[in-house]
Amino acid sequence: MSGPDPTREVADWWATAVSRIEPGVIELRGRPVQDLIGTTTLAEMIWLLVRGDSPAPGQARLLEAALVAGVDHGPQAPSIAIARMTATCGVGLNSAMANGVNALGDVHGGAGQQCVELLNEICDRGADVPHAAREVLAEWRARSPYIPGFGHRFHPVDPRRDPLLSLVDEAVRDGVVAGRHLAAARAVEDVLTRRVPMNIDGATAVIYAELGFAPPLARGLFVLSRSVGILAHAWEETRQGRRIKGPIPPSILPTYLSQ
Amino acid sequence: MSGPDPTREVADWWATAVSRIEPGVIELRGRPVQDLIGTTTLAEMIWLLVRGDSPAPGQARLLEAALVAGVDHGPQAPSIAIARMTATCGVGLNSAMANGVNALGDVHGGAGQQCVELLNEICDRGADVPHAAREVLAEWRARSPYIPGFGHRFHPVDPRRDPLLSLVDEAVRDGVVAGRHLAAARAVEDVLTRRVPMNIDGATAVIYAELGFAPPLARGLFVLSRSVGILAHAWEETRQGRRIKGPIPPSILPTYLSQ
Amino acid sequence: MSGPDPTREVADWWATAVSRIEPGVIELRGRPVQDLIGTTTLAEMIWLLVRGDSPAPGQARLLEAALVAGVDHGPQAPSIAIARMTATCGVGLNSAMANGVNALGDVHGGAGQQCVELLNEICDRGADVPHAAREVLAEWRARSPYIPGFGHRFHPVDPRRDPLLSLVDEAVRDGVVAGRHLAAARAVEDVLTRRVPMNIDGATAVIYAELGFAPPLARGLFVLSRSVGILAHAWEETRQGRRIKGPIPPSILPTYLSQ
Amino acid sequence: MSGPDPTREVADWWATAVSRIEPGVIELRGRPVQDLIGTTTLAEMIWLLVRGDSPAPGQARLLEAALVAGVDHGPQAPSIAIARMTATCGVGLNSAMANGVNALGDVHGGAGQQCVELLNEICDRGADVPHAAREVLAEWRARSPYIPGFGHRFHPVDPRRDPLLSLVDEAVRDGVVAGRHLAAARAVEDVLTRRVPMNIDGATAVIYAELGFAPPLARGLFVLSRSVGILAHAWEETRQGRRIKGPIPPSILPTYLSQ
């Protein structure tokens, strides 16, 4: 037998602080699950599992608002269309959802992640926020024409921006968050001359950054949020009875094929 | 050009009652998103998007408890281990989550779906619930040794069972739900002589069935729930710095390979 | 430490006859990989890894023809459209491919699996093949209007049917395969009065069944085959420079949204 | 109706040069599929669909060798373990395969992609190959300790290296490929003083680069290759009858849980 204790090696290999499971015991971040059921909201549970501690009520409210805001954007979004089509191919709802989630990559679901990075950079650049915003934006624009969190292919003004930023303003007033990332985001909007307004990724990035979530978690939390719409759409598609649904309506397919 | 209006064909092909999106407008089941942000919990949003209407407070509480209860069961669960390993392979968090969700198939995440079907069958079998339970169980056991929702590989008693069933008892007392599926599930436990106690899939199936969710949605809702643990674990794994993590600790791998 | 040898337990848990890997050693089904490189075709390797032995030349030719035949069916197929869209969302090619493959479920990629089951049932039903075909078809039609392997939404005659069946005829003449599943499939066509001709799933199912592959492998092999088209399409899409590609062309999206 | 012809918009949106599908017609890169079945190998088909033309015999042989070489590396590889575990969770083989493929990310399957980029950089750096190799390696090492294509966690010498490089040497002699990327890779080995020998990603990267495949296709082709092992392993796992297989053998699980 090998030198090290193999069972301890396996234990270390799968060590986790997220939960402890033993026969009859389920502790989530040290809290017995039976104490959490019925006393904890889903948003509070998300915070607890991901962060390891319990959020203050104001923090939980902000997180919940961000999660609620991002749940859906209709079938023109590939994550939604993909989940709908997959649902017609004879797989379980979980696989239709998996396909939708898998499409929330760097430019679809990852924009929030990159926006948190952008806001963090601005906050770290110094006390003069407008100056920091101009500098950092110039560096980002040298790399890509797309500024994550700003602009939207559909909405001249994203209807989710104002309600979310209002909640952040309140949270600043209540001392729940500091407001630095909010200021950074508004400075970016000013630099972009409001022609490229903050979108859902930007508004939620403000919230996630203010709450101290690391950038990749902006993507992870957006995934939880968008999973709700993905489920609703995949489920609705299964009720509509189509099989092997492709992107082109059958009625115009012959014309398309013959062109 | 073709006979039918192609744009209308496309519109019908992607028709949905879940949301309506236009420039500047996002309506979720007819409700402007700006009215929902800050006023709606995530659990209420899940109900709204999936069901199309707003839940009563008691219904939302039950749904939230079920969602909270199922969030994690540690790395011995394949959905969790798979997400953790995928997270070390150089993909975004969304893809690690997608892989975990994709594994919530018929026997892992689908047990809740099948348990709702079981409970529905018992409820439809007649007023004598113990008799119905015995009959239906006999039919199910002829097909498979596994009764979905009952028994657990780890827990002699699942610590999530009692808190969840207590909440259902309260909901029955408050007239929020009828209690028929709860009675069916208890009758199953009696038939199985409590040696095969109700597990998390069974307890949440009671809730989803009492709330009127179709069986596949028991799986879909479990996916939303378990996605929280999947995210927490995938995120934790990325912080631990392993690359291309396989199932066997490197320190015992040479011994394993040479056997 | 525990009673059983934990390292042995781990070894058994991950035991496989497919390959043996040790430092400096890679054996695939007992064959050193260095002996296979340059001497073995991809089709022969597929057979070797999945089946455990080496195919006769005639068997390998049939397998290869079936794999080649199924590689693509254009973007109207959801597996292809899904892969293309995913490729625009900022994920690696592997994730775009994974999404396409994940959509090859029971009714999209699984039709070949079910057709092998159908052909096997007919072959097992007795020596009178036309009679067996009528009987088995009647049973299948009682369960579903779709007969797997027959009919096609686009092709009055599938251009892949004849070349594949010709190869099977040759293989029968050469004594490579017995021809019973081929006879069964032709009998099904006769019962369906040729109005529902054999499609690619049917023709490849004939080949996989004649070669002795279990039904689920008909799906697995179709996945390998269709992965080629999935890759080609996902790659092409990345060259076309679209971002976050949904199912509706942007130019008609405003009209669609306002309907 | 809108200004632009919607059907043409849809046609353009899904335009592809990979295949043309019409009722009764399937052309792959302009070649009728019935002409390809039985006359084209799978490797030739992969080249045709991805590249758009037909490979010379020597090119096809090299491609096939690279594809054959990468098919498997056993269950310690996460792509294989993930596929095996997923296969026990009640999903179709395609979903087990999708999960394995999805894990072939930047550091697991993407190493070949990055190695092609590395070799291309060296080839572009000037005629003095050893000098170019030292320069480029220094730049890459400044960014990461890992040099893609070199070193292996298990193999002091990768048994696939020599047979693959021999085939490339032959191909250079036969004028099939130029040999510049081969020289670059050997120069890298020299700089790394052979303590970090070329691995499978490196050897196949040499082949893919010599054959003119763009870097992301090195990952895509590795996906096709590794899909073979993923299928074989997922299939074998389903035959072993485990349900909901996690990473820890049940027999040592109690000891693990109680630590």
GROMACS .gro file of C-alpha atoms in nm, chain B residues 118-119 121-138 141 180-192:
model
   34
  377LEU     CA    1  -4.612   0.864  -0.849
  378LEU     CA    2  -4.798   1.091  -0.609
  380GLU     CA    3  -5.113   0.848  -0.968
  381ILE     CA    4  -5.197   0.770  -0.608
  382CYS     CA    5  -5.413   1.080  -0.579
  383ASP     CA    6  -5.597   0.981  -0.895
  384ARG     CA    7  -5.653   0.624  -0.781
  385GLY     CA    8  -5.937   0.688  -0.541
  386ALA     CA    9  -6.034   0.812  -0.199
  387ASP     CA   10  -5.883   0.524  -0.005
  388VAL     CA   11  -5.530   0.662   0.006
  389PRO     CA   12  -5.353   0.371   0.182
  390HIS     CA   13  -5.512   0.128  -0.063
  391ALA     CA   14  -5.420   0.346  -0.358
  392ALA     CA   15  -5.064   0.375  -0.230
  393ARG     CA   16  -5.027  -0.002  -0.201
  394GLU     CA   17  -5.170  -0.061  -0.547
  395VAL     CA   18  -4.965   0.202  -0.723
  396LEU     CA   19  -4.647   0.105  -0.542
  397ALA     CA   20  -4.693  -0.255  -0.646
  400ARG     CA   21  -4.208  -0.192  -0.808
  439ARG     CA   22  -5.367   1.518  -0.082
  440HIS     CA   23  -5.018   1.462  -0.215
  441LEU     CA   24  -4.878   1.489   0.137
  442ALA     CA   25  -5.117   1.216   0.245
  443ALA     CA   26  -5.016   1.005  -0.053
  444ALA     CA   27  -4.648   1.040   0.031
  445ARG     CA   28  -4.705   0.948   0.395
  446ALA     CA   29  -4.903   0.647   0.280
  447VAL     CA   30  -4.608   0.539   0.067
  448GLU     CA   31  -4.379   0.568   0.367
  449ASP     CA   32  -4.616   0.348   0.564
  450VAL     CA   33  -4.622   0.083   0.293
  451LEU     CA   34  -4.244   0.089   0.278
   0.00000   0.00000   0.00000
